[in-house]
């Protein structure tokens, strides 16, 4: 699977790109089942689910996804974490998100951080598909009014997610440019660390979930802030095999 020049130009101009059919139906079902196993009865956002699941660790190292990321950015991309959303309809444990830029938390150099959403359910307007402001990544870091994103218990576990994000002030010239990006299960969605985006809460009566994981990727050799809560860290891609020479 290779990206075209048209894909790369779209990314450059808009700050995001959908790549279709990266995972198949069976894989999507397996990841959903595994997420519910990890969550048990606490169906809410799970940061760094890969630390609780070898299956999700394998997704962070997925060769197809990482090769697409390398090709798109023109640099070797290294996974540094993830965050899983159930987006359950009517849930009081998730609240959607406010307009934000993901790089606010990573604090990486401009263009060094990229997120990749992997959809396990169809993401449609009615169940809270992502809304983006195309081209807003070119603004760099914008003004924001950050507020707490999570309510945690004494063990540091998330028991409720408040509206996620750093609450960006969307510039006037972009307010009428908002679009909804719908995609199907198995699709992936790359977006620039400075792209302004958000998602409304799932209130659909038909679509019970909008399960998705966001993989966090950094250019090899570039710095990022680990975060006191998430403690982001470099994840070995396991695609370099050393050759032992025996004399």
Short mmCIF file of C-alpha atoms in Angstrom, two decimals:
data_model
loop_
_atom_site.label_atom_id
_atom_site.label_comp_id
_atom_site.label_asym_id
_atom_site.label_seq_id
_atom_site.Cartn_x
_atom_site.Cartn_y
_atom_site.Cartn_z
CA UNK A 1 0.00 0.00 0.00
CA UNK A 2 1.57 3.27 -1.16
CA UNK A 3 0.52 6.90 -1.00
CA UNK A 4 0.30 8.98 -4.16
CA UNK A 5 1.58 12.49 -4.79
CA UNK A 6 -2.07 13.55 -4.68
CA UNK A 7 -2.35 12.11 -1.17
CA UNK A 8 0.80 13.92 -0.04
CA UNK A 9 -0.32 17.23 -1.52
CA UNK A 10 -3.70 16.86 0.18
CA UNK A 11 -1.90 16.27 3.48
CA UNK A 12 0.35 19.27 2.95
CA UNK A 13 -2.57 21.60 2.18
CA UNK A 14 -5.15 20.29 4.66
CA UNK A 15 -3.21 18.69 7.52
CA UNK A 16 -4.99 15.33 7.44
CA UNK A 17 -5.44 12.24 5.28
CA UNK A 18 -7.78 9.23 5.33
CA UNK A 19 -6.35 5.90 4.15
CA UNK A 20 -9.00 3.27 3.53
CA UNK A 21 -9.16 -0.44 4.36
CA UNK A 22 -5.94 -0.75 6.35
CA UNK A 23 -7.50 -3.26 8.77
CA UNK A 24 -10.05 -5.91 7.83
CA UNK A 25 -13.35 -6.78 9.54
CA UNK A 26 -11.86 -9.63 11.58
CA UNK A 27 -9.04 -7.45 12.91
CA UNK A 28 -11.49 -4.72 13.92
CA UNK A 29 -13.64 -7.21 15.82
CA UNK A 30 -10.61 -8.63 17.62
CA UNK A 31 -9.40 -5.21 18.74
CA UNK A 32 -12.87 -4.25 19.98
CA UNK A 33 -13.11 -7.45 21.99
CA UNK A 34 -9.66 -6.85 23.48
CA UNK A 35 -10.51 -3.25 24.45
CA UNK A 36 -13.59 -4.40 26.35
CA UNK A 37 -11.52 -7.08 28.08
CA UNK A 38 -9.03 -4.46 29.28
CA UNK A 39 -11.73 -1.98 30.33
CA UNK A 40 -13.84 -4.57 32.14
CA UNK A 41 -16.83 -2.54 33.39
CA UNK A 42 -15.16 0.89 33.28
CA UNK A 43 -16.11 1.82 29.70
CA UNK A 44 -14.30 5.10 29.25
CA UNK A 45 -11.12 6.50 27.71
CA UNK A 46 -7.96 4.42 28.19
CA UNK A 47 -4.62 6.19 27.67
CA UNK A 48 -1.78 3.89 26.61
CA UNK A 49 -3.87 0.76 26.37
CA UNK A 50 -0.80 -0.87 24.80
CA UNK A 51 0.70 -1.12 28.30
CA UNK A 52 -2.18 -3.40 29.32
CA UNK A 53 -2.45 -5.42 26.13
CA UNK A 54 0.09 -7.17 23.92
CA UNK A 55 -2.43 -7.03 21.11
CA UNK A 56 -2.59 -3.24 21.20
CA UNK A 57 1.20 -3.09 21.56
CA UNK A 58 1.34 -4.97 18.25
CA UNK A 59 -0.93 -2.33 16.73
CA UNK A 60 1.47 0.43 17.81
CA UNK A 61 4.14 -1.49 15.87
CA UNK A 62 1.94 -2.33 12.87
CA UNK A 63 4.28 -2.31 9.87
CA UNK A 64 1.62 -1.26 7.37
CA UNK A 65 0.58 1.78 9.44
CA UNK A 66 4.15 2.82 10.26
CA UNK A 67 5.30 2.47 6.66
CA UNK A 68 2.40 4.66 5.56
CA UNK A 69 3.36 7.21 8.22
CA UNK A 70 7.00 7.17 7.10
CA UNK A 71 5.96 7.64 3.51
CA UNK A 72 3.56 10.47 4.29
CA UNK A 73 5.92 12.46 6.51
CA UNK A 74 9.15 11.58 4.70
CA UNK A 75 10.78 10.58 7.97
CA UNK A 76 11.00 7.49 10.16
CA UNK A 77 8.13 7.77 12.65
CA UNK A 78 8.34 6.26 16.13
CA UNK A 79 5.27 5.37 18.25
CA UNK A 80 5.22 7.01 21.70
CA UNK A 81 1.79 6.04 23.00
CA UNK A 82 -1.91 5.79 22.28
CA UNK A 83 -5.34 6.64 23.63
CA UNK A 84 -8.47 4.49 23.16
CA UNK A 85 -12.01 5.91 22.97
CA UNK A 86 -15.18 3.84 23.25
CA UNK A 87 -17.47 6.80 22.44
CA UNK A 88 -20.45 4.88 23.79
CA UNK A 89 -23.82 6.40 22.96
CA UNK A 90 -25.35 8.27 25.88
CA UNK A 91 -22.45 7.48 28.21
CA UNK A 92 -21.91 9.75 31.21
CA UNK A 93 -18.23 8.73 31.29
CA UNK A 94 -17.23 10.40 28.02
CA UNK A 95 -18.00 13.93 26.88
CA UNK A 96 -16.61 14.31 23.39
CA UNK A 97 -13.96 16.97 22.90
CA UNK A 98 -13.46 20.70 22.42
CA UNK A 99 -11.46 22.25 19.55
CA UNK A 100 -7.84 21.42 20.22
CA UNK A 101 -4.40 20.70 18.83
CA UNK A 102 -2.81 17.42 19.91
CA UNK A 103 0.70 18.82 19.94
CA UNK A 104 -0.26 20.98 22.92
CA UNK A 105 0.40 17.97 25.19
CA UNK A 106 3.37 16.56 23.27
CA UNK A 107 5.17 19.93 22.97
CA UNK A 108 7.19 18.73 19.99
CA UNK A 109 8.82 20.85 17.32
CA UNK A 110 6.39 21.97 14.60
CA UNK A 111 5.71 19.09 12.20
CA UNK A 112 7.45 16.46 14.35
CA UNK A 113 4.32 14.98 15.96
CA UNK A 114 1.55 13.19 14.06
CA UNK A 115 -1.53 11.32 15.30
CA UNK A 116 -3.11 8.35 13.55
CA UNK A 117 -6.70 7.37 14.30
CA UNK A 118 -7.52 3.71 13.67
CA UNK A 119 -11.29 3.17 13.37
CA UNK A 120 -12.85 -0.04 14.69
CA UNK A 121 -16.41 1.18 14.03
CA UNK A 122 -17.79 3.43 11.31
CA UNK A 123 -17.29 7.08 12.27
CA UNK A 124 -20.28 9.09 11.06
CA UNK A 125 -21.77 12.46 11.89
CA UNK A 126 -24.48 10.91 14.06
CA UNK A 127 -22.05 9.05 16.34
CA UNK A 128 -19.55 11.86 16.72
CA UNK A 129 -17.15 11.70 13.76
CA UNK A 130 -14.18 14.04 13.91
CA UNK A 131 -14.64 17.65 12.82
CA UNK A 132 -11.59 19.41 11.46
CA UNK A 133 -10.54 22.84 10.25
CA UNK A 134 -8.58 22.12 7.05
CA UNK A 135 -5.37 24.09 6.75
CA UNK A 136 -5.38 25.18 10.40
CA UNK A 137 -2.16 23.23 10.98
CA UNK A 138 -0.33 26.00 9.14
CA UNK A 139 -1.13 28.42 11.98
CA UNK A 140 1.27 26.74 14.38
CA UNK A 141 0.26 26.84 18.02
CA UNK A 142 -2.87 28.94 18.62
CA UNK A 143 -4.25 30.52 21.78
CA UNK A 144 -6.10 28.20 24.11
CA UNK A 145 -7.89 28.01 27.46
CA UNK A 146 -7.00 24.55 28.79
CA UNK A 147 -9.11 22.89 31.47
CA UNK A 148 -8.89 19.49 33.21
CA UNK A 149 -9.70 16.59 30.88
CA UNK A 150 -10.23 13.76 33.36
CA UNK A 151 -11.65 12.87 36.75
CA UNK A 152 -9.52 10.17 38.36
CA UNK A 153 -9.81 7.95 41.40
CA UNK A 154 -7.18 7.62 44.12
CA UNK A 155 -5.35 4.97 42.08
CA UNK A 156 -4.93 7.37 39.17
CA UNK A 157 -7.49 5.55 37.00
CA UNK A 158 -9.82 7.58 34.81
CA UNK A 159 -13.41 7.27 36.01
CA UNK A 160 -14.82 10.03 33.81
CA UNK A 161 -13.58 11.98 30.82
CA UNK A 162 -14.49 15.64 30.62
CA UNK A 163 -14.46 17.39 27.21
CA UNK A 164 -11.03 16.44 25.86
CA UNK A 165 -8.53 18.96 24.54
CA UNK A 166 -6.85 22.27 25.28
CA UNK A 167 -9.87 24.36 24.21
CA UNK A 168 -8.36 26.25 21.27
CA UNK A 169 -9.60 29.65 20.23
CA UNK A 170 -10.54 28.99 16.59
CA UNK A 171 -9.46 32.00 14.47
CA UNK A 172 -12.35 33.82 12.78
CA UNK A 173 -11.17 33.01 9.27
CA UNK A 174 -11.42 29.28 10.06
CA UNK A 175 -14.76 29.15 11.88
CA UNK A 176 -16.76 28.65 8.67
CA UNK A 177 -14.31 26.06 7.32
CA UNK A 178 -15.22 23.26 9.73
CA UNK A 179 -15.92 19.95 8.01
CA UNK A 180 -16.94 16.50 9.26
CA UNK A 181 -14.59 13.67 8.28
CA UNK A 182 -16.47 10.38 8.09
CA UNK A 183 -14.67 7.08 7.61
CA UNK A 184 -15.35 3.37 7.84
CA UNK A 185 -14.14 0.70 10.22
CA UNK A 186 -10.66 -0.41 9.19
CA UNK A 187 -9.75 3.03 7.83
CA UNK A 188 -7.01 5.13 9.37
CA UNK A 189 -6.84 8.90 9.65
CA UNK A 190 -3.52 10.73 9.89
CA UNK A 191 -3.56 14.29 11.19
CA UNK A 192 -0.94 16.94 11.87
CA UNK A 193 -0.15 17.74 15.50
CA UNK A 194 -1.28 21.35 14.97
CA UNK A 195 -4.53 20.61 13.10
CA UNK A 196 -7.48 22.04 15.04
CA UNK A 197 -10.13 19.37 15.47
CA UNK A 198 -12.78 18.01 17.85
CA UNK A 199 -15.54 15.42 18.11
CA UNK A 200 -19.05 15.71 19.49
CA UNK A 201 -20.41 13.20 21.96
CA UNK A 202 -22.06 10.10 20.51
CA UNK A 203 -25.81 10.57 20.91
CA UNK A 204 -26.86 8.12 18.20
CA UNK A 205 -29.75 5.77 18.95
CA UNK A 206 -28.57 3.29 16.33
CA UNK A 207 -24.78 3.36 16.56
CA UNK A 208 -23.95 2.29 20.10
CA UNK A 209 -20.18 2.85 19.83
CA UNK A 210 -17.54 4.72 17.84
CA UNK A 211 -14.49 2.82 19.03
CA UNK A 212 -11.21 4.28 17.87
CA UNK A 213 -7.60 4.39 18.97
CA UNK A 214 -5.26 7.31 18.35
CA UNK A 215 -1.66 6.25 17.86
CA UNK A 216 0.90 8.93 18.71
CA UNK A 217 3.93 9.19 16.44
CA UNK A 218 7.08 11.31 16.63
CA UNK A 219 9.84 11.87 14.08
CA UNK A 220 12.84 9.75 14.95
CA UNK A 221 15.37 11.82 16.89
CA UNK A 222 12.95 14.61 17.87
CA UNK A 223 12.11 15.57 21.44
CA UNK A 224 8.66 15.47 23.07
CA UNK A 225 7.19 16.01 26.54
CA UNK A 226 6.35 12.65 28.23
CA UNK A 227 3.58 14.10 30.42
CA UNK A 228 3.12 13.52 34.14
CA UNK A 229 0.03 11.33 33.66
CA UNK A 230 0.55 9.54 30.34
CA UNK A 231 4.33 9.18 30.66
CA UNK A 232 4.74 8.86 26.90
CA UNK A 233 7.84 6.88 25.87
CA UNK A 234 9.53 5.62 22.73
CA UNK A 235 8.19 2.23 21.57
CA UNK A 236 10.58 0.00 19.66
CA UNK A 237 9.18 -0.67 16.18
CA UNK A 238 11.02 -4.02 16.09
CA UNK A 239 11.74 -3.64 12.39
CA UNK A 240 15.52 -3.58 12.65
CA UNK A 241 17.08 -7.01 12.97
CA UNK A 242 20.72 -7.05 13.95
CA UNK A 243 22.91 -9.64 12.27
CA UNK A 244 25.36 -11.47 14.49
CA UNK A 245 28.61 -12.27 12.73
CA UNK A 246 30.35 -15.30 14.14
CA UNK A 247 34.01 -15.71 13.28
#
